[in-house]
PDB file of C-alpha atoms in Angstrom:
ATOM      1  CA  UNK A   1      -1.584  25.180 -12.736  1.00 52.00           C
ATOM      2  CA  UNK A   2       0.980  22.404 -11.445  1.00 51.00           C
ATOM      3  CA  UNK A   3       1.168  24.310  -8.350  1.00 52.00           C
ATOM      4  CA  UNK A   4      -2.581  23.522  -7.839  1.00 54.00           C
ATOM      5  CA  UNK A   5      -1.662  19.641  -8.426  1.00 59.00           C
ATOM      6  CA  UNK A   6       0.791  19.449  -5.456  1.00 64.00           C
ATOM      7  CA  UNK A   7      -0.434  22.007  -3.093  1.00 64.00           C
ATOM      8  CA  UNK A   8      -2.566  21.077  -0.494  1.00 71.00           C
ATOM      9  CA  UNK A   9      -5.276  18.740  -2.408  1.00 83.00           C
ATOM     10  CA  UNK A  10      -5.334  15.153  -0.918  1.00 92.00           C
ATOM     11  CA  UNK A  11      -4.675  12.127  -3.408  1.00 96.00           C
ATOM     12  CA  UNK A  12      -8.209  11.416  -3.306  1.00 96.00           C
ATOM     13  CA  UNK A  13      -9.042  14.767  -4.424  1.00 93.00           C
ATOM     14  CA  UNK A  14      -6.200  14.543  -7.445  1.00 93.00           C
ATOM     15  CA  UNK A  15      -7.767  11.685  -8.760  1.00 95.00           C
ATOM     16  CA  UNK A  16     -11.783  12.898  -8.504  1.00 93.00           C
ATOM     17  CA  UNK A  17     -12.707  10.155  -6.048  1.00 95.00           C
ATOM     18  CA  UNK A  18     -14.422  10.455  -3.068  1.00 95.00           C
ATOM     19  CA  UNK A  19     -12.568   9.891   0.412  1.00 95.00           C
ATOM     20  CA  UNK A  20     -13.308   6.420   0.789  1.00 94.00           C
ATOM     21  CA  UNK A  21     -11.497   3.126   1.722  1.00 96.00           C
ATOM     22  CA  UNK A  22     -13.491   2.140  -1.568  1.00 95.00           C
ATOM     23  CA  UNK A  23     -11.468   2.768  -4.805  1.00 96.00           C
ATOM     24  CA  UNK A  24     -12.660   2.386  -8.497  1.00 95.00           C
ATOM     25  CA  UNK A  25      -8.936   1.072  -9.430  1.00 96.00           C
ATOM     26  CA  UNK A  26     -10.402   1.235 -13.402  1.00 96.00           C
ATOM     27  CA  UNK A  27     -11.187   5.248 -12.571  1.00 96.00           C
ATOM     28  CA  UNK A  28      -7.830   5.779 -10.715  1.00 97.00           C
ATOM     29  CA  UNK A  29      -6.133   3.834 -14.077  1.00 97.00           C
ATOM     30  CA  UNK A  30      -7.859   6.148 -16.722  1.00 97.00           C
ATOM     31  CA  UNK A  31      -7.072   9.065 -14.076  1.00 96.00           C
ATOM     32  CA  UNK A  32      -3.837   8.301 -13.537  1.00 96.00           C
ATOM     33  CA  UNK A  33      -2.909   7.852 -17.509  1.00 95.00           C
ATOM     34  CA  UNK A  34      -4.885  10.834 -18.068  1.00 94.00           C
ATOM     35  CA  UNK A  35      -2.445  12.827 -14.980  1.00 92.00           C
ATOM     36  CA  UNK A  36       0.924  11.680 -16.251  1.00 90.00           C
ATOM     37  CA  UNK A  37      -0.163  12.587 -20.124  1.00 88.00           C
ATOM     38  CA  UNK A  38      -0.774  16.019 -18.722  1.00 86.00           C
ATOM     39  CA  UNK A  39       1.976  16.449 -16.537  1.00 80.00           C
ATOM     40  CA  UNK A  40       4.478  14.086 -17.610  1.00 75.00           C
ATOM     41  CA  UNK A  41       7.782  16.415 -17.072  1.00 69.00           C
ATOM     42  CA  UNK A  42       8.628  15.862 -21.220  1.00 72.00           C
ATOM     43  CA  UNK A  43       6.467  18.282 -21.443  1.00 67.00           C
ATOM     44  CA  UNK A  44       8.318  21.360 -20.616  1.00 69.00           C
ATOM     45  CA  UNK A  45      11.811  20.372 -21.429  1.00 64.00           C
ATOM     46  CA  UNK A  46      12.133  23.821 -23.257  1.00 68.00           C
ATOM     47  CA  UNK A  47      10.448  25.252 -20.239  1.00 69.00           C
ATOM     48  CA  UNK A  48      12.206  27.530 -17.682  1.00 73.00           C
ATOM     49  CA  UNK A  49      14.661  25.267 -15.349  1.00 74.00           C
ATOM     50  CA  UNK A  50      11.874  26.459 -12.081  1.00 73.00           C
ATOM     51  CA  UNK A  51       8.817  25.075 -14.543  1.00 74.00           C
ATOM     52  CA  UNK A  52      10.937  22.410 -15.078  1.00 74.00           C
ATOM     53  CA  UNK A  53      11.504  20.980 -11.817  1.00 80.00           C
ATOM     54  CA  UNK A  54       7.826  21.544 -10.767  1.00 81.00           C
ATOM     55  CA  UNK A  55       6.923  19.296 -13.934  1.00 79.00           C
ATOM     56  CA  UNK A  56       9.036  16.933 -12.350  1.00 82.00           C
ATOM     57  CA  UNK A  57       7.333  17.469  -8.738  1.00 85.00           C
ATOM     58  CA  UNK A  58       4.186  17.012  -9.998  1.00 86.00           C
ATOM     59  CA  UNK A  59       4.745  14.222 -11.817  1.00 87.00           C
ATOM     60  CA  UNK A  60       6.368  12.936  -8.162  1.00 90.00           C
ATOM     61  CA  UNK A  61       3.192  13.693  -6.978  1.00 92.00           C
ATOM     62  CA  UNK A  62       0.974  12.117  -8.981  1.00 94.00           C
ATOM     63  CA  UNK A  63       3.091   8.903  -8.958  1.00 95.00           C
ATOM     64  CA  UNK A  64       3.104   8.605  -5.273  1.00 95.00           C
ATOM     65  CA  UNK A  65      -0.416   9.400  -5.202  1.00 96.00           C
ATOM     66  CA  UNK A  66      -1.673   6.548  -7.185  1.00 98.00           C
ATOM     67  CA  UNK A  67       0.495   3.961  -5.433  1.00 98.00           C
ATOM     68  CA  UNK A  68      -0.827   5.462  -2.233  1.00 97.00           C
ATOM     69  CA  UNK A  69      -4.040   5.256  -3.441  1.00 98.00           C
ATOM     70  CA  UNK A  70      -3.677   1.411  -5.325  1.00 98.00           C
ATOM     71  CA  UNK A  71      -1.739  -0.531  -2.633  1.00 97.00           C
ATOM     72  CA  UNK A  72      -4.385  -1.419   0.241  1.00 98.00           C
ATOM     73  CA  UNK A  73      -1.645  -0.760   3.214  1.00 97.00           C
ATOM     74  CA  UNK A  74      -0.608   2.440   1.838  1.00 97.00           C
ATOM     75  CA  UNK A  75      -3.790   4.119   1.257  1.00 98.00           C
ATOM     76  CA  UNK A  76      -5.198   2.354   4.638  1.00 97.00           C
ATOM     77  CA  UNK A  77      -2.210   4.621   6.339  1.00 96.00           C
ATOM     78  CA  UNK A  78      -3.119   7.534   4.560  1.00 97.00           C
ATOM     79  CA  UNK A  79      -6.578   7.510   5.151  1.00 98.00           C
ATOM     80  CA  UNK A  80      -5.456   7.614   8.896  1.00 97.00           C
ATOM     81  CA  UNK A  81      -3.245  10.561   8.679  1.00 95.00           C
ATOM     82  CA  UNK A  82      -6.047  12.348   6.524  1.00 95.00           C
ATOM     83  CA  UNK A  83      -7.089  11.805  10.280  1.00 95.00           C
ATOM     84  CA  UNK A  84      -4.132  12.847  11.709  1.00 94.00           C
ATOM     85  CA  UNK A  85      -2.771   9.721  13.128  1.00 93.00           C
ATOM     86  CA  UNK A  86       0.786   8.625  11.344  1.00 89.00           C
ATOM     87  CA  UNK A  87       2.009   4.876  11.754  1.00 84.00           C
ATOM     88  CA  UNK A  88       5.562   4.537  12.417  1.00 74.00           C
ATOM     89  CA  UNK A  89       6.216   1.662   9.784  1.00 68.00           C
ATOM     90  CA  UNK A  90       9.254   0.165  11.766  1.00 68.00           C
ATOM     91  CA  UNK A  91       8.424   0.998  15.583  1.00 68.00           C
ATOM     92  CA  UNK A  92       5.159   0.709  15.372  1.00 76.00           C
ATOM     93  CA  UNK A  93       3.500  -3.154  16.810  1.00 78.00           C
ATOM     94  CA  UNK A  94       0.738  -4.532  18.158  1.00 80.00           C
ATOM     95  CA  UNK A  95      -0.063  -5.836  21.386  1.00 83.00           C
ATOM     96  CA  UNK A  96      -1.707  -8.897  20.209  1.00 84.00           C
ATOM     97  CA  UNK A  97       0.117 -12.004  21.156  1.00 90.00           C
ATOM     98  CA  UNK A  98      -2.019 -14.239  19.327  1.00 92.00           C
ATOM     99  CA  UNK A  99      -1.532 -12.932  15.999  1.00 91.00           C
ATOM    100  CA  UNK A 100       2.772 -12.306  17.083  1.00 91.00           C
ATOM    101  CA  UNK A 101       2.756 -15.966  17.964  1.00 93.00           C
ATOM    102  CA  UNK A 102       0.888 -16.463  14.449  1.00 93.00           C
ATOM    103  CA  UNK A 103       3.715 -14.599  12.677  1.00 92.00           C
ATOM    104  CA  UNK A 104       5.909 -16.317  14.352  1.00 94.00           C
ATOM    105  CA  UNK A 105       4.707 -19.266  13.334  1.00 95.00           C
ATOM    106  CA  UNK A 106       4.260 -18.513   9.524  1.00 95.00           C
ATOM    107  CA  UNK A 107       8.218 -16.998   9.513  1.00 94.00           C
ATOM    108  CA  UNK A 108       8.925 -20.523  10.749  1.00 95.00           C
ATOM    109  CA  UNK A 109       6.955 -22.320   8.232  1.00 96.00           C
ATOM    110  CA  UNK A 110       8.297 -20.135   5.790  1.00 95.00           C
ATOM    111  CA  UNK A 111      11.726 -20.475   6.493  1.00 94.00           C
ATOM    112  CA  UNK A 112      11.239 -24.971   6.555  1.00 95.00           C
ATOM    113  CA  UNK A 113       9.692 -24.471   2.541  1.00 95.00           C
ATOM    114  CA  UNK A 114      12.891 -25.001   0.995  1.00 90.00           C
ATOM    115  CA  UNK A 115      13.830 -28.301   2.553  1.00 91.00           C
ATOM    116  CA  UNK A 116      10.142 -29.622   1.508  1.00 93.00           C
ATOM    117  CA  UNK A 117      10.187 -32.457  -1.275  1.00 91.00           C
ATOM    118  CA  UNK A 118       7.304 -30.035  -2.904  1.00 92.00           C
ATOM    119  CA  UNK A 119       8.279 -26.774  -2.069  1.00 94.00           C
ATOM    120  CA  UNK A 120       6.354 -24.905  -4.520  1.00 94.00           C
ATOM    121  CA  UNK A 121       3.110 -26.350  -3.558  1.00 95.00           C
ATOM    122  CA  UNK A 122       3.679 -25.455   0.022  1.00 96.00           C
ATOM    123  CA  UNK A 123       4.587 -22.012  -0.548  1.00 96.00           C
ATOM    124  CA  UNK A 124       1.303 -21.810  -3.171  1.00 95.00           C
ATOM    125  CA  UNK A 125      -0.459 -22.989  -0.333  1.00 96.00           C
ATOM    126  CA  UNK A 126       1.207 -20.264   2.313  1.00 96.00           C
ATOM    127  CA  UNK A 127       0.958 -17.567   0.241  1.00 95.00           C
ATOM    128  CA  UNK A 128      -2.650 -18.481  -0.145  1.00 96.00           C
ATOM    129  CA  UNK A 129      -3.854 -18.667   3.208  1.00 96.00           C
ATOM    130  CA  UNK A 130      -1.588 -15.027   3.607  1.00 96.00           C
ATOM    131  CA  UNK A 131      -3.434 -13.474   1.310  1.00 96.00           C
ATOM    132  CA  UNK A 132      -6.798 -14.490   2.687  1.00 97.00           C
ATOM    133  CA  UNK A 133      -5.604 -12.984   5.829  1.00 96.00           C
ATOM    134  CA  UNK A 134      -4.709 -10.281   4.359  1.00 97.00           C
ATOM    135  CA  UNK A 135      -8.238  -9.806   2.892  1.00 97.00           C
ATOM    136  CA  UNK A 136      -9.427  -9.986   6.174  1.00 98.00           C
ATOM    137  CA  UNK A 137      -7.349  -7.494   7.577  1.00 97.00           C
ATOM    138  CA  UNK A 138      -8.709  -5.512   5.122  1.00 98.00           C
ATOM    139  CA  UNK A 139     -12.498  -6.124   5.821  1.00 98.00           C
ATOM    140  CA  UNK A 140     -11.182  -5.022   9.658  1.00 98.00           C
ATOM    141  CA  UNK A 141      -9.922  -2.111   8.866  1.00 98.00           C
ATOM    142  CA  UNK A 142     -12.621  -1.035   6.622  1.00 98.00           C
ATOM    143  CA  UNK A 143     -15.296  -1.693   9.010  1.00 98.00           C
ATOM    144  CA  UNK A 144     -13.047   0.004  11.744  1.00 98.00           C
ATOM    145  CA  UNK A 145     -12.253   3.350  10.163  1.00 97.00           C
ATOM    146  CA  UNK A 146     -15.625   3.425   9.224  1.00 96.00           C
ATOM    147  CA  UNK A 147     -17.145   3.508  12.501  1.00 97.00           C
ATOM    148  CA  UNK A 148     -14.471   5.755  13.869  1.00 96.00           C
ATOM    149  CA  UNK A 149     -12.931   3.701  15.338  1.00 97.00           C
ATOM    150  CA  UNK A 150      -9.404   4.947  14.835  1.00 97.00           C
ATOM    151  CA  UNK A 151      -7.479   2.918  17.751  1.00 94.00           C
ATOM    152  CA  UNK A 152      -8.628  -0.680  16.112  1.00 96.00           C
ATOM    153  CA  UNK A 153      -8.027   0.780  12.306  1.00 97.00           C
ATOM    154  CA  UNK A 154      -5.104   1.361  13.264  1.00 95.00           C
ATOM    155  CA  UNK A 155      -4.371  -2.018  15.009  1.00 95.00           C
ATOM    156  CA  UNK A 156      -5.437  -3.603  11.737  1.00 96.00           C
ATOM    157  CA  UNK A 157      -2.986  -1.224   9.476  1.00 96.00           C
ATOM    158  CA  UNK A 158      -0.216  -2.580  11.804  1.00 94.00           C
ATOM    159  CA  UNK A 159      -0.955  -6.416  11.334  1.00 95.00           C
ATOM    160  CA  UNK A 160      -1.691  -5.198   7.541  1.00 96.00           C
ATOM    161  CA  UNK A 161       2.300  -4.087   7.712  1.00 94.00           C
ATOM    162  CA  UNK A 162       2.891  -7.900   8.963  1.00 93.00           C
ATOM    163  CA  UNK A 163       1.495  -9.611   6.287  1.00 94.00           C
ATOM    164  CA  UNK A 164       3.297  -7.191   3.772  1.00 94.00           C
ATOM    165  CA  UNK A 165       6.560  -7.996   4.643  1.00 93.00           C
ATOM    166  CA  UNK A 166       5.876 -11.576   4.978  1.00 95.00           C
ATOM    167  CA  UNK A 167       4.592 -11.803   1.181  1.00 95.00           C
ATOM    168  CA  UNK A 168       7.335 -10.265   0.240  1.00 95.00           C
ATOM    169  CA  UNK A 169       9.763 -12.852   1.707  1.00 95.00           C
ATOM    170  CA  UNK A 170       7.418 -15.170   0.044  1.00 95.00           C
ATOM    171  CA  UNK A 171       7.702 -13.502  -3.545  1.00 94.00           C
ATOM    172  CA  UNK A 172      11.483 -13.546  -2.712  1.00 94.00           C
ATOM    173  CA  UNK A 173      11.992 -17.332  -1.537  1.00 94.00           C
ATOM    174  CA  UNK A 174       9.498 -17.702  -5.183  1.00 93.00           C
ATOM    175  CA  UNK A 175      12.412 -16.004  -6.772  1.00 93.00           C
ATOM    176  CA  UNK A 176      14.621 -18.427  -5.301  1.00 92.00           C
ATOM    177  CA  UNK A 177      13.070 -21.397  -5.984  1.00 90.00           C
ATOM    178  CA  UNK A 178      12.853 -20.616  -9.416  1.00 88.00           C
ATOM    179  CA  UNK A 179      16.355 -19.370  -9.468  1.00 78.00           C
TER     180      UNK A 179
END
């Protein structure tokens, strides 16, 4: 039965959901609690060591489904290698030199925040403006992979990678500034 969790059924298909860049996140919640109550590996601690350790992988699994599946970058890069097409997270870049020059830009601003008299309310208003970008990104690469248009989804899962890091240099200057 576990082997039928982690054999060769997609994440979409573990959680009941249709292949989509769509999600219910409520359905993938109730799913996901309903998954880890099932196979949570406490389980079969008096269990065979082999049932044991494919509790555990299943519960792996299941886990790294639903972040897959609940973070917008991840489950944008799965949905293109359900297509066959991996992104290399660190090699990978985009030609665009408007929105490199952007990033540039924003790393700059970024960086300035702490010497601000209100730091707080500029980062507020950076992260902001990064997550309606982000958003946007979003809208892009929805409307891309579902035209089949692979090449520009792709483009947009790239620049989706960006903005990632950059929030989280945000969330960590936050940390910071609150120190």
């Amino acid at each position: 039965m576990m082997s039928a969790i982690i054999g060769e059924r997609s994440f979409f298909e573990l959680f009941s959901i249709p292949i989509s860049w769509h999600i219910d996140r409520d359905l993938i919640e109730t799913r996901y609690k309903q998954l880890q109550k099932q196979f949570h590996p406490d389980r079969f601690v008096t269990n065979v060591d082999a049932e044991k350790r494919l509790a555990a992988q299943t519960a792996a699994f299941i886990n790294d489904a639903y972040a897959t599946l609940i973070s917008p970058l991840k489950r944008a890069q799965y949905l293109l290698k359900l297509q066959g097409i991996e992104i290399d997270d660190e090699n990978q870049t985009t030609s665009d030199i408007e929105f490199l020059t952007q990033q540039i830009a924003l790393r700059e601003e970024l960086a300035e925040i702490e010497q601000l008299e209100a730091p707080f309310e500029a980062l507020s208003d950076l992260e902001n403006r990064l997550d309606k970008q982000y958003e946007e990104l979003q809208v892009d690469f929805k409307e891309s992979f579902t035209a089949g248009n692979y090449d520009e989804a792709m483009n947009s899962v790239v620049k989706m990678q960006f903005f990632v890091k950059l929030q989280l240099q945000v969330e960590l200057l936050d940390d910071k500034l609150i120190g």
